[in-house]
Coordinates of N, CA and C in Angstrom, one line a residue:
X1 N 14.8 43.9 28.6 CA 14.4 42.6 28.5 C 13.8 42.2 29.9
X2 N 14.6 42.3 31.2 CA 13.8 42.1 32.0 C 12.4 42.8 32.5
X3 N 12.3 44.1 32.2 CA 11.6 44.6 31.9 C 10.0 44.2 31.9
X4 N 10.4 43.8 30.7 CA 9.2 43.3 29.8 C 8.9 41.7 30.3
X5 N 9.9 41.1 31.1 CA 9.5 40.0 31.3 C 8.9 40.1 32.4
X6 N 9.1 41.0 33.0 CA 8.6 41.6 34.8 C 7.3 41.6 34.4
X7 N 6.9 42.2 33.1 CA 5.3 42.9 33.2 C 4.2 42.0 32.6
X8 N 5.4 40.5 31.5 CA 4.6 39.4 31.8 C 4.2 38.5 32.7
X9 N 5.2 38.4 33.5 CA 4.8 38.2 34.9 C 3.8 38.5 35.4
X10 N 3.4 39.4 35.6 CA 2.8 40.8 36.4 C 1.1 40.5 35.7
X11 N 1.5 40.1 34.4 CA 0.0 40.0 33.7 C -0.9 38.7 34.0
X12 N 0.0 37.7 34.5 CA -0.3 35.8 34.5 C -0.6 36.4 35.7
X13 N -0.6 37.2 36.9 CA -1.1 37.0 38.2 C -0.6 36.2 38.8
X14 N 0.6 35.5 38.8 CA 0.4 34.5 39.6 C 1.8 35.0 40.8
X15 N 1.7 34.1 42.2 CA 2.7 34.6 43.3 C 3.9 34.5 43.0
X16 N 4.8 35.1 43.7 CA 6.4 34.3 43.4 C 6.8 33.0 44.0
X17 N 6.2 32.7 44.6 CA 6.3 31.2 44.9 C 6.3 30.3 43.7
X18 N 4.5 30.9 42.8 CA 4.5 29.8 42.0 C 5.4 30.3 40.8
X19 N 5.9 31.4 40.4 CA 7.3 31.8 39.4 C 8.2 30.6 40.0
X20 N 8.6 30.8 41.1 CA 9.6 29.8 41.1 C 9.3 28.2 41.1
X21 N 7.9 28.2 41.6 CA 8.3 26.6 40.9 C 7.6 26.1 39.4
X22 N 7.3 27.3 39.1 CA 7.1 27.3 37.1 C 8.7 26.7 36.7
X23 N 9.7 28.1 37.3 CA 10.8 28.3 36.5 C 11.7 27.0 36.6
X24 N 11.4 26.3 37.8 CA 12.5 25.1 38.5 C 11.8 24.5 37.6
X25 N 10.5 23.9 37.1 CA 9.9 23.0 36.1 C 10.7 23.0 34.9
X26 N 10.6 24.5 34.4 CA 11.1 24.7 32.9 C 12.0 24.4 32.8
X27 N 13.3 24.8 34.0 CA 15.0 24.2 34.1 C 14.9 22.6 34.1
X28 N 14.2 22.2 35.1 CA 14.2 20.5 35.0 C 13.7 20.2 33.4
X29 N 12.8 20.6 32.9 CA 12.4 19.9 31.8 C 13.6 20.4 30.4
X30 N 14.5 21.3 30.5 CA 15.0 21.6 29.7 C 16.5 20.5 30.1
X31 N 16.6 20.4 31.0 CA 18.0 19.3 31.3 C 17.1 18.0 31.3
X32 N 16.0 17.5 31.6 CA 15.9 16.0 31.0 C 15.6 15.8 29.6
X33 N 15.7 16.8 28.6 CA 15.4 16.6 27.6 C 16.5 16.8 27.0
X34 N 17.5 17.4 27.4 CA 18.8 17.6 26.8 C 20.2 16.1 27.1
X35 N 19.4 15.5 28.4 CA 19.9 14.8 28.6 C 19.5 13.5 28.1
X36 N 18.2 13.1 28.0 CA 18.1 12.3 26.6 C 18.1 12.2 25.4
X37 N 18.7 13.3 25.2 CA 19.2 13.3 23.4 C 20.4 13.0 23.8
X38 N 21.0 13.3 24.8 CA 22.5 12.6 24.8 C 22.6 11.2 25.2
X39 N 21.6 10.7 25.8 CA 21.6 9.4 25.9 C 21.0 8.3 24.8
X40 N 20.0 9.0 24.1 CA 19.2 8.3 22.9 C 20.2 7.1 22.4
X41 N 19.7 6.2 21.7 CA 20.9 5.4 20.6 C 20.4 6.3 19.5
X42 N 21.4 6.5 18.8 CA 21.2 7.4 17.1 C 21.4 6.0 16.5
X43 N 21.2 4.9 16.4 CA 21.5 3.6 15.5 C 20.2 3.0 15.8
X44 N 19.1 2.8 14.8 CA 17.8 2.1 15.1 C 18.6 0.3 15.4
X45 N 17.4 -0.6 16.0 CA 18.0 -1.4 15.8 C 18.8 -2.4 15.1
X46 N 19.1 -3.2 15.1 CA 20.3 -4.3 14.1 C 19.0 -4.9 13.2
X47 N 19.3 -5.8 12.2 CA 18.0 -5.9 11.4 C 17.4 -7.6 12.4
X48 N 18.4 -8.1 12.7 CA 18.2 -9.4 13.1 C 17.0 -9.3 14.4
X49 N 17.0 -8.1 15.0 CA 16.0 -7.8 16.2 C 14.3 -7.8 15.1
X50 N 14.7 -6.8 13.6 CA 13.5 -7.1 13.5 C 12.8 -8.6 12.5
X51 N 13.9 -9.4 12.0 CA 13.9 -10.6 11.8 C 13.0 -10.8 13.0
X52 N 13.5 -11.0 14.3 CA 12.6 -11.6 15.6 C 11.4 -11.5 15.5
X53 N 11.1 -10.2 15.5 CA 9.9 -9.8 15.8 C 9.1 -10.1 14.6
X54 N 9.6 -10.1 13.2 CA 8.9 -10.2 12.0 C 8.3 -12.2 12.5
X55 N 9.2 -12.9 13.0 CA 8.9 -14.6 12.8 C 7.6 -14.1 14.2
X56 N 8.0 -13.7 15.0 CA 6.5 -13.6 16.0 C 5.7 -13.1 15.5
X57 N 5.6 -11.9 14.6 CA 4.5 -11.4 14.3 C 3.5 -12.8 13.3
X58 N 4.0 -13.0 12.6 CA 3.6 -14.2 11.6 C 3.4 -15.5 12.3
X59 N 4.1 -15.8 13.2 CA 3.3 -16.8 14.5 C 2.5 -16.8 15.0
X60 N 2.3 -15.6 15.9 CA 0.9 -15.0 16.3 C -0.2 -15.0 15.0
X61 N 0.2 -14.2 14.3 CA -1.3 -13.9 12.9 C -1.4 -15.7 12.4
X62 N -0.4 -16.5 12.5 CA -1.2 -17.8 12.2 C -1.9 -18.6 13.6
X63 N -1.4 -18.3 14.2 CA -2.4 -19.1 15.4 C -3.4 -17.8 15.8
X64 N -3.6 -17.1 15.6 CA -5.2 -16.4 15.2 C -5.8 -16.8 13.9
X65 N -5.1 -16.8 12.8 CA -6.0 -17.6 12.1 C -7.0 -18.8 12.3
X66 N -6.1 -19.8 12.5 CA -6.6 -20.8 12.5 C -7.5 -20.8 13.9
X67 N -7.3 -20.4 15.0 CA -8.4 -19.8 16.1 C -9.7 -19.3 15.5
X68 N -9.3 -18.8 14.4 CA -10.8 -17.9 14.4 C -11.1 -18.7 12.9
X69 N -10.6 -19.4 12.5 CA -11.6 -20.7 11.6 C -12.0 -21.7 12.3
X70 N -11.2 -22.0 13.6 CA -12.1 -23.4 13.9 C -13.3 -22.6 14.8
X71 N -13.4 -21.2 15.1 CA -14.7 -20.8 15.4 C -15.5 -20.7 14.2
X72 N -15.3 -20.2 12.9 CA -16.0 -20.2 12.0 C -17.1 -21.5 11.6
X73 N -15.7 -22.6 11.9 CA -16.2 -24.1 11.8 C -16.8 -24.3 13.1
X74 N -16.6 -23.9 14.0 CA -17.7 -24.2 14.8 C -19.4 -23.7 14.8
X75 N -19.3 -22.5 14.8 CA -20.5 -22.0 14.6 C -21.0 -22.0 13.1
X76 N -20.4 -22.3 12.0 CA -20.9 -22.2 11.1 C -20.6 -23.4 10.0
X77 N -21.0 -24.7 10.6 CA -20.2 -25.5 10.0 C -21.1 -26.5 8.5
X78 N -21.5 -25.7 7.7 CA -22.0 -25.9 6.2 C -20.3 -25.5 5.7
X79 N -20.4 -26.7 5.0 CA -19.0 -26.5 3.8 C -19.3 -26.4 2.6
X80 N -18.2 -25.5 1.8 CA -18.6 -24.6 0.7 C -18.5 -25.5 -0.1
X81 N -17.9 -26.8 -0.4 CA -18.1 -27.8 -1.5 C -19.6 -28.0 -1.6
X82 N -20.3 -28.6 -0.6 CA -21.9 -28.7 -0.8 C -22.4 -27.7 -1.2
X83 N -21.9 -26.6 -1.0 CA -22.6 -25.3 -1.7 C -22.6 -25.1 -3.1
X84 N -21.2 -25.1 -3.4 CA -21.2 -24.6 -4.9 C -21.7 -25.7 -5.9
X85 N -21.6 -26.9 -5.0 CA -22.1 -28.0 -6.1 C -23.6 -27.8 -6.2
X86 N -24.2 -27.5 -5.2 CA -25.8 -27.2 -5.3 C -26.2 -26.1 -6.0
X87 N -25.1 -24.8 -6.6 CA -25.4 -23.8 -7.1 C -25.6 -23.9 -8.5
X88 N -24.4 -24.8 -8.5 CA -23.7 -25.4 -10.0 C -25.0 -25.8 -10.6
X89 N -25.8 -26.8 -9.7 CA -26.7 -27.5 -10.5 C -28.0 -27.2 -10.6
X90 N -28.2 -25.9 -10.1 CA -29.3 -25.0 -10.0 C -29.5 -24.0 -11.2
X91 N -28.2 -23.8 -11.3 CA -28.2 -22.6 -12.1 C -28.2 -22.7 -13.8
X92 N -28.0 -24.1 -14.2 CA -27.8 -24.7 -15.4 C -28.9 -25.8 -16.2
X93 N -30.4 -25.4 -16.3 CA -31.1 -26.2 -16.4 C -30.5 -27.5 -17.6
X94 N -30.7 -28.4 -17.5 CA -30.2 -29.7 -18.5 C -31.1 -29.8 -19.7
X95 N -32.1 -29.7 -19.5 CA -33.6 -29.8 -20.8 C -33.2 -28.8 -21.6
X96 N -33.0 -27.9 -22.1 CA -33.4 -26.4 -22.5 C -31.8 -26.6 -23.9
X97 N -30.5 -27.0 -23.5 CA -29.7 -27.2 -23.6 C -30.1 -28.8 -25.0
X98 N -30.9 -29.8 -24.4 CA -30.7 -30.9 -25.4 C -31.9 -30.7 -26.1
X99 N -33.0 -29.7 -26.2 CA -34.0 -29.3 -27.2 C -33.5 -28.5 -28.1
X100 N -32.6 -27.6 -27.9 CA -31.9 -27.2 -29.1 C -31.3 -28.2 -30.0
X101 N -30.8 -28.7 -28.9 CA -29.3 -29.7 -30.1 C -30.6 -30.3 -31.0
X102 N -31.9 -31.1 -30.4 CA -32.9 -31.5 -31.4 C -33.0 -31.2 -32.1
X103 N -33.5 -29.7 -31.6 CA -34.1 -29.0 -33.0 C -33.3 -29.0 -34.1
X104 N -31.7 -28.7 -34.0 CA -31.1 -28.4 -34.8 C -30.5 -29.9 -35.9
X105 N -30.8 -30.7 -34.9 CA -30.6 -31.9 -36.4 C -31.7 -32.1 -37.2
X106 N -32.9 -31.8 -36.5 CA -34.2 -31.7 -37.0 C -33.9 -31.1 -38.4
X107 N -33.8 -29.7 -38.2 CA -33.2 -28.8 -39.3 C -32.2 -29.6 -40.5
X108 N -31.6 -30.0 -39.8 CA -30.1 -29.8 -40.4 C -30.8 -31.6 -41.6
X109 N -31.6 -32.7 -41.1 CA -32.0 -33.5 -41.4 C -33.1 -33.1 -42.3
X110 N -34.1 -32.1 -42.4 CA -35.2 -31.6 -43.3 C -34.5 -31.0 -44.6
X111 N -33.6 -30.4 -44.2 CA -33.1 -29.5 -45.2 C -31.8 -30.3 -46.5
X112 N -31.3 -31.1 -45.7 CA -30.2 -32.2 -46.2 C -30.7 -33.0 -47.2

């Protein structure tokens, strides 16, 4: 085993200086990592933390709402009642509608 680890060594080129401060790296990184799993909490938080955060989140998203309608209403301030009413009454000619109904008593009176 050492061996073979000597002739990996041997192949990376690199000095023994930097071996040893590879190897001091690998040791440190292998005890702070061992040492924060022993420190971790294994218990996520309580639910009441994310109650908190859930009433902020929804605080914040309404005061961005309303931020970004009164820009809407600022820069774009046509309101959609005047709209649809003007659509309404565009789209439904009124004549076309009471020349049938004529015609049809017309009919209904010729034939009677």
């Amino acid at each position: 085993m050492k061996r073979k680890l000597f002739f990996w060594l041997e192949k990376l080129k690199i000095t023994p200086a930097e071996r040893k401060a590879v190897s001091g790296l690998m040791v440190a990184l292998v005890v702070l990592a061992s040492v924060n799993l022993a420190l971790s909490p294994t218990v996520p938080f309580e639910e009441g933390h994310y109650r908190k955060l859930e009433k902020q989140f929804e605080a914040r998203t309404a005061m961005l709402r309303t931020k970004e309608k009164k820009l809407m209403q600022r820069y774009f301030p046509v309101k959609i009642e005047k709209r649809l009413v003007a659509v309404s009454v565009d789209t439904i000619p009124a004549d076309t509608t009471k020349k049938e109904g004529a015609e049809k008593d017309i009919r209904i009176a010729e034939n009677g």
